Short mmCIF file of C-alpha atoms in Angstrom, two decimals:
data_model
loop_
_atom_site.label_atom_id
_atom_site.label_comp_id
_atom_site.label_asym_id
_atom_site.label_seq_id
_atom_site.Cartn_x
_atom_site.Cartn_y
_atom_site.Cartn_z
CA UNK A 840 -171.72 -84.54 -28.56
CA UNK A 841 -169.35 -85.67 -30.87
CA UNK A 842 -165.73 -86.22 -30.41
CA UNK A 843 -164.45 -83.00 -32.17
CA UNK A 844 -166.71 -80.77 -30.03
CA UNK A 845 -165.63 -82.65 -26.97
CA UNK A 846 -161.80 -81.93 -28.02
CA UNK A 847 -162.57 -78.50 -28.63
CA UNK A 848 -164.52 -77.73 -25.23
CA UNK A 849 -161.26 -79.19 -23.52
CA UNK A 850 -159.20 -76.68 -25.32
CA UNK A 851 -161.17 -73.66 -24.98
CA UNK A 852 -162.06 -71.27 -22.25
CA UNK A 853 -164.67 -68.71 -21.70
CA UNK A 854 -163.80 -67.44 -18.28
CA UNK A 855 -160.27 -68.73 -17.54
CA UNK A 856 -157.30 -66.39 -18.16
CA UNK A 857 -154.26 -67.22 -20.36
CA UNK A 858 -151.14 -67.36 -18.03
CA UNK A 859 -147.99 -65.30 -19.18
CA UNK A 860 -146.04 -67.01 -22.05
CA UNK A 861 -142.59 -68.73 -21.77
CA UNK A 862 -141.05 -65.84 -23.61
CA UNK A 863 -141.87 -63.54 -20.90
CA UNK A 864 -141.03 -66.06 -18.34
CA UNK A 865 -137.24 -65.77 -19.84
CA UNK A 866 -137.61 -61.95 -20.00
CA UNK A 867 -138.63 -61.71 -15.97
CA UNK A 868 -135.89 -64.16 -15.03
CA UNK A 869 -133.05 -62.22 -16.99
CA UNK A 870 -134.44 -58.87 -16.51
CA UNK A 871 -132.04 -57.39 -14.07
CA UNK A 872 -128.77 -59.05 -15.17
CA UNK A 873 -127.55 -56.40 -17.76
CA UNK A 874 -128.13 -58.75 -20.97
CA UNK A 875 -130.02 -57.86 -24.03
CA UNK A 876 -133.11 -59.96 -24.69
CA UNK A 877 -134.54 -60.13 -28.15
CA UNK A 878 -137.89 -61.86 -28.80
CA UNK A 879 -138.04 -62.68 -32.55
CA UNK A 880 -141.65 -62.06 -33.41
CA UNK A 881 -143.81 -59.32 -35.00
CA UNK A 882 -143.97 -55.91 -33.14
CA UNK A 883 -146.35 -55.97 -30.09
CA UNK A 884 -144.94 -58.73 -27.82
CA UNK A 885 -142.59 -56.69 -26.23
CA UNK A 886 -145.04 -54.06 -25.09
CA UNK A 887 -147.34 -56.60 -23.80
CA UNK A 888 -144.84 -57.95 -21.60
CA UNK A 889 -143.13 -54.66 -20.45
CA UNK A 890 -146.58 -53.06 -19.66
CA UNK A 891 -148.63 -55.90 -18.58
CA UNK A 892 -146.46 -58.34 -16.74
CA UNK A 893 -143.12 -56.45 -15.82
CA UNK A 894 -143.54 -54.03 -12.68
CA UNK A 895 -139.83 -53.16 -12.81
CA UNK A 896 -140.00 -51.70 -16.37
CA UNK A 897 -140.80 -48.15 -15.24
CA UNK A 898 -138.05 -47.57 -12.75
CA UNK A 899 -135.39 -50.21 -13.82
CA UNK A 900 -133.35 -50.01 -16.88
CA UNK A 901 -133.23 -53.28 -18.97
CA UNK A 902 -132.72 -54.13 -22.66
CA UNK A 903 -135.92 -55.85 -23.74
CA UNK A 904 -136.21 -55.89 -27.82
CA UNK A 905 -138.61 -57.08 -30.39
CA UNK A 906 -137.27 -58.19 -33.83
CA UNK A 907 -140.33 -56.44 -35.46
CA UNK A 908 -140.68 -59.35 -38.05
CA UNK A 909 -142.94 -58.52 -40.82
CA UNK A 910 -144.80 -60.82 -43.19
CA UNK A 911 -142.09 -60.74 -45.87
CA UNK A 912 -139.54 -61.48 -43.13
CA UNK A 913 -141.38 -64.50 -42.11
CA UNK A 914 -142.02 -65.70 -45.96
CA UNK A 915 -138.27 -64.97 -47.02
CA UNK A 916 -136.46 -65.33 -43.80
CA UNK A 917 -134.32 -62.25 -43.82
CA UNK A 918 -131.85 -63.63 -41.22
CA UNK A 919 -129.42 -60.84 -42.57
CA UNK A 920 -131.63 -58.21 -41.39
CA UNK A 921 -132.14 -59.77 -37.83
CA UNK A 922 -128.17 -60.08 -37.45
CA UNK A 923 -127.77 -56.61 -38.49
CA UNK A 924 -130.13 -55.32 -36.03
CA UNK A 925 -128.94 -57.33 -33.08
CA UNK A 926 -125.30 -56.59 -33.76
CA UNK A 927 -125.93 -52.74 -34.22
CA UNK A 928 -128.08 -52.69 -30.87
CA UNK A 929 -125.25 -54.44 -29.09
CA UNK A 930 -122.47 -52.25 -30.52
CA UNK A 931 -124.63 -49.06 -29.01
CA UNK A 932 -125.56 -50.91 -25.39
CA UNK A 933 -122.66 -53.19 -25.00
CA UNK A 934 -124.79 -55.90 -22.82
CA UNK A 935 -123.26 -58.39 -20.77
CA UNK A 936 -124.97 -61.20 -22.96
CA UNK A 937 -127.50 -61.42 -25.69
CA UNK A 938 -130.32 -63.91 -25.45
CA UNK A 939 -132.47 -64.28 -28.63
CA UNK A 940 -135.78 -66.25 -28.06
CA UNK A 941 -138.19 -67.38 -30.78
CA UNK A 942 -142.08 -66.87 -30.64
CA UNK A 943 -144.74 -68.98 -32.27
CA UNK A 944 -143.82 -67.46 -35.96
CA UNK A 945 -139.99 -67.95 -35.44
CA UNK A 946 -140.71 -71.53 -34.36
CA UNK A 947 -143.13 -72.32 -36.98
CA UNK A 948 -140.78 -71.01 -39.80
CA UNK A 949 -138.00 -73.01 -38.09
CA UNK A 950 -135.53 -69.99 -37.70
CA UNK A 951 -132.05 -71.50 -36.87
CA UNK A 952 -131.36 -69.32 -33.94
CA UNK A 953 -128.68 -71.55 -32.54
CA UNK A 954 -126.61 -70.92 -35.74
CA UNK A 955 -127.46 -67.27 -35.58
CA UNK A 956 -126.37 -66.84 -32.07
CA UNK A 957 -123.05 -68.51 -32.91
CA UNK A 958 -122.58 -65.96 -35.67
CA UNK A 959 -123.57 -63.01 -33.42
CA UNK A 960 -121.35 -64.24 -30.70
CA UNK A 961 -118.43 -64.48 -33.33
CA UNK A 962 -119.00 -60.91 -34.62
CA UNK A 963 -119.74 -59.24 -31.28
CA UNK A 964 -117.34 -61.32 -28.81
CA UNK A 965 -120.54 -60.99 -26.49
CA UNK A 966 -121.73 -64.40 -25.13
CA UNK A 967 -125.09 -65.21 -27.07
CA UNK A 968 -127.39 -67.98 -26.63
CA UNK A 969 -131.06 -68.99 -27.45
CA UNK A 970 -133.68 -70.95 -25.51
CA UNK A 971 -136.48 -73.11 -26.88
CA UNK A 972 -139.50 -70.87 -26.26
CA UNK A 973 -142.36 -70.55 -28.67
CA UNK A 974 -144.90 -68.36 -26.72
CA UNK A 975 -147.30 -71.46 -26.46
CA UNK A 976 -146.13 -72.62 -23.21
CA UNK A 977 -146.52 -71.23 -19.66
CA UNK A 978 -144.21 -68.63 -18.09
CA UNK A 979 -142.64 -71.09 -15.58
CA UNK A 980 -141.13 -73.19 -18.37
CA UNK A 981 -139.35 -70.06 -19.73
CA UNK A 982 -138.05 -69.31 -16.02
CA UNK A 983 -136.84 -72.65 -15.94
CA UNK A 984 -134.99 -72.42 -19.28
CA UNK A 985 -133.37 -69.08 -18.22
CA UNK A 986 -132.41 -70.05 -14.70
CA UNK A 987 -130.95 -73.64 -15.81
CA UNK A 988 -128.82 -71.79 -18.69
CA UNK A 989 -127.67 -69.29 -15.93
CA UNK A 990 -126.99 -72.20 -13.52
CA UNK A 991 -124.77 -74.06 -16.17
CA UNK A 992 -122.86 -70.42 -16.52
CA UNK A 993 -122.31 -70.04 -12.91
CA UNK A 994 -121.46 -73.57 -12.40
CA UNK A 995 -118.15 -73.00 -14.53
CA UNK A 996 -117.14 -70.62 -11.92
CA UNK A 997 -117.52 -72.63 -8.75
CA UNK A 998 -114.73 -74.47 -7.17
CA UNK A 999 -114.33 -76.79 -4.16
CA UNK A 1000 -116.27 -75.99 -1.49
CA UNK A 1001 -114.38 -73.74 1.31
CA UNK A 1002 -113.61 -75.11 4.57
CA UNK A 1003 -116.27 -74.52 7.40
CA UNK A 1004 -115.44 -71.29 9.32
CA UNK A 1005 -117.00 -68.94 11.95
CA UNK A 1006 -118.52 -66.98 8.87
CA UNK A 1007 -122.29 -66.96 8.82
CA UNK A 1008 -123.33 -69.45 6.19
CA UNK A 1009 -124.77 -68.14 3.03
CA UNK A 1010 -128.03 -68.78 1.24
CA UNK A 1011 -129.15 -68.55 -2.47
CA UNK A 1012 -132.86 -67.85 -3.34
CA UNK A 1013 -133.63 -69.47 -6.54
CA UNK A 1014 -136.93 -68.84 -8.46
CA UNK A 1015 -137.88 -65.31 -7.15
CA UNK A 1016 -139.39 -63.23 -10.06
CA UNK A 1017 -142.27 -60.86 -9.86
CA UNK A 1018 -144.35 -63.27 -11.95
CA UNK A 1019 -144.93 -65.24 -8.71
CA UNK A 1020 -143.91 -62.99 -5.66
CA UNK A 1021 -144.47 -59.52 -4.82
CA UNK A 1022 -141.73 -57.64 -6.46
CA UNK A 1023 -141.26 -54.87 -3.72
CA UNK A 1024 -141.84 -56.78 -0.48
CA UNK A 1025 -140.92 -60.53 -0.94
CA UNK A 1026 -137.12 -60.02 -1.05
CA UNK A 1027 -137.06 -57.67 1.97
CA UNK A 1028 -139.19 -60.53 3.92
CA UNK A 1029 -136.92 -63.16 2.72
CA UNK A 1030 -133.76 -61.29 3.88
CA UNK A 1031 -135.41 -60.62 7.23
CA UNK A 1032 -136.07 -64.06 7.67
CA UNK A 1033 -132.60 -65.37 6.77
CA UNK A 1034 -130.64 -62.78 8.57
CA UNK A 1035 -132.80 -63.16 11.85
CA UNK A 1036 -131.81 -66.78 11.96
CA UNK A 1037 -128.15 -66.15 11.47
CA UNK A 1038 -127.78 -66.62 7.71
CA UNK A 1039 -126.53 -64.36 5.11
CA UNK A 1040 -128.13 -63.94 1.49
CA UNK A 1041 -125.68 -64.81 -1.28
CA UNK A 1042 -127.69 -63.78 -4.40
CA UNK A 1043 -131.47 -63.79 -5.33
CA UNK A 1044 -132.04 -65.50 -8.41
CA UNK A 1045 -133.12 -63.14 -10.19
CA UNK A 1046 -135.01 -60.19 -8.29
CA UNK A 1047 -132.54 -57.75 -6.60
CA UNK A 1048 -129.19 -59.10 -7.61
CA UNK A 1049 -126.54 -58.30 -10.49
CA UNK A 1050 -125.08 -60.88 -12.67
CA UNK A 1051 -121.85 -60.39 -10.91
CA UNK A 1052 -123.49 -61.13 -7.49
CA UNK A 1053 -125.29 -64.30 -9.01
CA UNK A 1054 -121.95 -65.36 -10.50
CA UNK A 1055 -120.03 -65.03 -6.94
CA UNK A 1056 -122.92 -67.07 -5.38
CA UNK A 1057 -121.58 -70.38 -6.68
CA UNK A 1058 -120.16 -71.24 -3.50
CA UNK A 1059 -123.12 -70.43 -1.29
CA UNK A 1060 -123.69 -72.94 1.34
CA UNK A 1061 -127.35 -74.01 0.15
CA UNK A 1062 -129.90 -73.16 -2.24
CA UNK A 1063 -133.40 -72.42 -1.07
CA UNK A 1064 -135.79 -73.18 -4.03
CA UNK A 1065 -138.81 -70.81 -4.00
CA UNK A 1066 -140.67 -72.10 -7.35
CA UNK A 1067 -140.96 -75.15 -9.41
CA UNK A 1068 -139.21 -73.64 -12.41
CA UNK A 1069 -136.13 -73.17 -10.22
CA UNK A 1070 -135.68 -76.89 -9.52
CA UNK A 1071 -133.52 -77.66 -12.64
CA UNK A 1072 -131.14 -74.95 -11.84
CA UNK A 1073 -130.79 -76.22 -8.42
CA UNK A 1074 -129.94 -79.58 -9.68
CA UNK A 1075 -127.21 -78.16 -11.96
CA UNK A 1076 -125.62 -76.70 -9.09
CA UNK A 1077 -125.95 -79.78 -6.88
CA UNK A 1078 -124.26 -81.72 -9.57
CA UNK A 1079 -121.76 -79.21 -10.58
CA UNK A 1080 -120.76 -77.41 -7.45
CA UNK A 1081 -122.06 -79.61 -4.62
CA UNK A 1082 -124.63 -77.18 -3.47
CA UNK A 1083 -127.46 -78.80 -1.60
CA UNK A 1084 -130.81 -77.34 -2.10
CA UNK A 1085 -134.27 -77.39 -0.41
CA UNK A 1086 -137.64 -76.60 -2.15
CA UNK A 1087 -139.61 -74.85 0.40
CA UNK A 1088 -141.36 -71.32 1.03
CA UNK A 1089 -140.94 -69.80 4.49
CA UNK A 1090 -144.42 -68.97 5.33
CA UNK A 1091 -144.48 -67.96 9.08
CA UNK A 1092 -145.78 -71.22 10.48
CA UNK A 1093 -143.02 -73.15 8.48
CA UNK A 1094 -140.10 -71.10 9.48
CA UNK A 1095 -138.70 -72.74 12.28
CA UNK A 1096 -138.60 -76.23 10.75
CA UNK A 1097 -137.42 -74.97 7.35
CA UNK A 1098 -134.49 -73.28 9.54
CA UNK A 1099 -133.76 -76.92 10.95
CA UNK A 1100 -133.75 -78.33 7.78
CA UNK A 1101 -131.26 -75.78 6.18
CA UNK A 1102 -128.94 -76.09 9.08
CA UNK A 1103 -129.19 -79.96 8.83
CA UNK A 1104 -128.28 -79.74 5.04
CA UNK A 1105 -125.28 -77.40 5.55
CA UNK A 1106 -123.98 -79.46 8.31
CA UNK A 1107 -124.15 -82.54 6.19
CA UNK A 1108 -122.16 -80.95 3.52
CA UNK A 1109 -119.61 -79.63 5.93
CA UNK A 1110 -118.87 -83.30 6.85
CA UNK A 1111 -118.82 -84.14 3.08
CA UNK A 1112 -121.85 -86.27 3.40
CA UNK A 1113 -124.04 -84.25 1.04
CA UNK A 1114 -127.10 -86.01 -0.13
CA UNK A 1115 -130.20 -84.62 -2.11
CA UNK A 1116 -132.56 -83.42 0.49
CA UNK A 1117 -135.36 -82.59 -1.81
CA UNK A 1118 -138.51 -84.67 -0.50
CA UNK A 1119 -137.84 -86.69 -3.61
CA UNK A 1120 -140.28 -85.13 -5.91
CA UNK A 1121 -140.39 -82.25 -8.19
CA UNK A 1122 -143.55 -81.42 -10.04
CA UNK A 1123 -147.21 -82.12 -10.58
CA UNK A 1124 -146.64 -83.52 -14.09
CA UNK A 1125 -144.10 -84.34 -16.50
CA UNK A 1126 -143.01 -81.50 -18.95
CA UNK A 1127 -140.01 -81.83 -21.40
CA UNK A 1128 -137.56 -79.20 -21.76
CA UNK A 1129 -137.83 -78.93 -25.51
CA UNK A 1130 -136.45 -80.95 -28.37
CA UNK A 1131 -132.86 -82.70 -28.18
CA UNK A 1132 -130.37 -80.31 -29.24
CA UNK A 1133 -132.25 -77.07 -28.78
CA UNK A 1134 -131.39 -76.54 -25.15
CA UNK A 1135 -127.95 -75.04 -25.21
CA UNK A 1136 -126.04 -76.46 -22.46
CA UNK A 1137 -122.70 -78.10 -23.42
CA UNK A 1138 -122.84 -80.92 -20.85
CA UNK A 1139 -126.45 -81.40 -20.03
CA UNK A 1140 -128.89 -83.62 -21.99
CA UNK A 1141 -132.43 -82.01 -22.14
CA UNK A 1142 -133.94 -85.13 -20.92
CA UNK A 1143 -132.08 -84.93 -17.61
CA UNK A 1144 -134.06 -81.74 -16.94
CA UNK A 1145 -137.36 -83.20 -16.77
CA UNK A 1146 -139.69 -82.42 -13.94
CA UNK A 1147 -140.78 -85.88 -12.39
CA UNK A 1148 -143.09 -86.94 -9.71
CA UNK A 1149 -145.16 -84.81 -7.37
CA UNK A 1150 -144.67 -81.13 -6.36
CA UNK A 1151 -142.49 -81.11 -3.15
CA UNK A 1152 -144.23 -80.89 0.17
CA UNK A 1153 -143.85 -81.69 3.66
CA UNK A 1154 -146.00 -84.51 4.47
CA UNK A 1155 -145.57 -83.68 8.27
CA UNK A 1156 -149.37 -83.41 9.05
CA UNK A 1157 -152.36 -85.30 7.96
CA UNK A 1158 -154.75 -83.09 5.78
CA UNK A 1159 -157.84 -85.00 5.12
CA UNK A 1160 -161.17 -83.22 4.10
CA UNK A 1161 -164.74 -83.90 3.41
CA UNK A 1162 -166.02 -84.17 -0.04
CA UNK A 1163 -169.12 -82.32 0.83
CA UNK A 1164 -167.32 -79.10 0.78
CA UNK A 1165 -163.63 -78.32 0.08
CA UNK A 1166 -161.23 -75.45 0.50
CA UNK A 1167 -158.88 -74.73 -2.45
CA UNK A 1168 -155.81 -72.79 -3.42
CA UNK A 1169 -154.83 -71.99 -7.13
CA UNK A 1170 -151.38 -70.73 -7.80
CA UNK A 1171 -147.77 -71.64 -8.53
CA UNK A 1172 -147.11 -75.45 -7.74
CA UNK A 1173 -144.46 -75.38 -5.12
CA UNK A 1174 -145.44 -72.44 -3.20
CA UNK A 1175 -149.31 -73.34 -3.16
CA UNK A 1176 -148.36 -76.54 -1.71
CA UNK A 1177 -146.25 -75.17 1.11
CA UNK A 1178 -149.07 -72.34 1.57
CA UNK A 1179 -151.54 -75.12 2.00
CA UNK A 1180 -149.27 -76.86 4.69
CA UNK A 1181 -148.98 -73.48 6.47
CA UNK A 1182 -152.71 -72.70 6.56
CA UNK A 1183 -153.20 -76.24 8.11
CA UNK A 1184 -150.69 -75.62 10.85
CA UNK A 1185 -151.80 -71.99 11.48
CA UNK A 1186 -155.61 -72.37 11.28
CA UNK A 1187 -156.19 -76.21 11.39
CA UNK A 1188 -157.76 -76.08 7.98
CA UNK A 1189 -157.35 -78.30 5.16
CA UNK A 1190 -156.84 -76.76 1.65
CA UNK A 1191 -156.35 -78.68 -1.61
CA UNK A 1192 -153.71 -77.03 -3.94
CA UNK A 1193 -154.71 -76.89 -7.52
CA UNK A 1194 -152.39 -75.68 -10.05
CA UNK A 1195 -152.74 -74.60 -13.89
CA UNK A 1196 -153.10 -75.40 -16.51
CA UNK A 1197 -156.74 -76.37 -16.31
CA UNK A 1198 -159.69 -77.80 -18.30
CA UNK A 1199 -162.41 -75.09 -17.80
CA UNK A 1200 -165.24 -77.60 -17.47
CA UNK A 1201 -163.23 -79.77 -15.12
CA UNK A 1202 -162.13 -77.18 -12.89
CA UNK A 1203 -165.66 -75.60 -12.79
CA UNK A 1204 -167.05 -78.82 -11.69
CA UNK A 1205 -164.33 -79.31 -8.95
CA UNK A 1206 -164.82 -75.60 -7.79
CA UNK A 1207 -168.73 -76.41 -7.58
CA UNK A 1208 -168.24 -77.74 -4.10
CA UNK A 1209 -166.00 -75.02 -3.01
CA UNK A 1210 -166.43 -73.52 0.54
CA UNK A 1211 -163.32 -71.15 0.28
CA UNK A 1212 -161.11 -70.31 -2.85
CA UNK A 1213 -157.88 -68.65 -2.43
CA UNK A 1214 -156.98 -67.38 -6.03
CA UNK A 1215 -156.47 -64.58 -8.68
CA UNK A 1216 -159.45 -62.51 -8.79
CA UNK A 1217 -160.13 -63.57 -12.28
CA UNK A 1218 -161.02 -67.00 -11.10
CA UNK A 1219 -163.84 -65.56 -8.86
CA UNK A 1220 -166.15 -65.98 -11.90
CA UNK A 1221 -165.53 -69.78 -11.70
CA UNK A 1222 -167.10 -70.32 -8.15
CA UNK A 1223 -170.71 -70.46 -6.95
CA UNK A 1224 -172.32 -67.68 -5.02
CA UNK A 1225 -172.08 -69.91 -1.94
CA UNK A 1226 -168.33 -70.12 -1.99
CA UNK A 1227 -166.13 -67.67 0.07
CA UNK A 1228 -163.55 -66.26 -2.35
CA UNK A 1229 -160.30 -64.68 -1.03
CA UNK A 1230 -158.38 -62.79 -3.95
CA UNK A 1231 -154.61 -63.56 -4.04
CA UNK A 1232 -153.39 -61.70 -7.17
CA UNK A 1233 -151.02 -63.61 -9.39
CA UNK A 1234 -149.15 -61.54 -11.73
CA UNK A 1235 -148.49 -64.35 -14.08
CA UNK A 1236 -152.36 -64.83 -14.37
CA UNK A 1237 -153.71 -61.40 -14.33
CA UNK A 1238 -151.02 -59.12 -14.98
CA UNK A 1239 -151.13 -55.62 -13.57
CA UNK A 1240 -154.95 -55.56 -13.28
CA UNK A 1241 -154.79 -56.14 -9.39
CA UNK A 1242 -151.46 -55.05 -8.67
CA UNK A 1243 -152.75 -52.76 -5.64
CA UNK A 1244 -154.04 -55.90 -4.12
CA UNK A 1245 -150.93 -58.08 -4.32
CA UNK A 1246 -150.28 -59.65 -1.14
CA UNK A 1247 -146.98 -60.59 0.58
CA UNK A 1248 -147.81 -63.61 2.67
CA UNK A 1249 -144.12 -64.10 3.77
CA UNK A 1250 -144.87 -61.06 6.03
CA UNK A 1251 -146.06 -61.83 9.63
CA UNK A 1252 -148.65 -58.90 9.50
CA UNK A 1253 -149.94 -59.76 6.10
CA UNK A 1254 -150.04 -63.37 7.08
CA UNK A 1255 -152.01 -62.62 10.18
CA UNK A 1256 -154.28 -60.48 8.34
CA UNK A 1257 -155.33 -63.41 5.97
CA UNK A 1258 -155.65 -65.60 8.74
CA UNK A 1259 -158.18 -63.13 10.33
CA UNK A 1260 -159.95 -62.89 6.96
CA UNK A 1261 -160.19 -66.54 6.64
CA UNK A 1262 -161.50 -67.38 10.18
CA UNK A 1263 -165.12 -66.67 9.72
CA UNK A 1264 -165.39 -69.47 6.91
CA UNK A 1265 -163.28 -72.08 8.39
#
């Protein structure tokens, strides 16, 4: 096999799905905030997102537009047409903000969107910005861009932390979008978790909260980070507002320890002794937040927003396994690591977290020894017949294909049902 074929095989996939794109991650993160999102691309991308990745599209108003770039537009530029269309739509719908994001073609022809955004903002008096998407990166990077920009905006509104009082402490949920969590049930479960332990929900970033509620959440006592993509936003809020953050997902067997950590972090900050309490790690691989100068934050260098180190986890228990057979979970990096820890505590079983993107031959070789695989149903084709497959639909992976089978594992009943389903195979 020559080098060219090896390189081609490593970049191609016969069975693995393509995850949702970074442009769609931006749309998902900003969907409910009353803004106008414009994907600068030929017609089609918006319908792919709204009908495949976005479950809120049918019962929640949102302004998701496509610029409908033509071949002539791509060759000749036609920035005047893009400006006219966006400004006409803004005058009709009066959005809270305008976000213009490029796809592959806009990136390829080097459309100067930062300059166009300045013109739009000057003409409409509506805050306008762009983010360095290109539709070739994964959805989580788009969510990270959007949440970091939102955090930079919110940070301008925060002030000195209030003096501790008898009022219940408040918590922000960062990284909650339908691409990673059940859009109908996860927020309810998280609210119940917080209120039952004496906390109030300040705002959910960005499922179930308005822009005004998120702006008012700048003085929350702590941020609970639910996905890897929300870590840059958490760092911005920690640096600019002094708000501590904890990356963790409250699966049932982890709830009590997480509550203790939240209480400890708030207590430290009330004594003006705030320190980062983030397990000193943030992701499974280094990923740059785009070329210098393309990330529109006035006081932040994009290099400061790198994912560094390993995905956050609680190394409280030892998880050693035999190589003869292995149990695996595939999913979002942060949630999957805490899911594996929760299963170890609940069922005494060891699961190895695996996070995309994957080289198809490599992941198939790894899964050849699988005993149990918990993953989106599209991964079932990669495991041998001897493996036990537990479907865990992930909308960023399979879209709406398996939406009726989606699970909310933050709910005690659904968690117990999963443990019962796993029991015969562990």
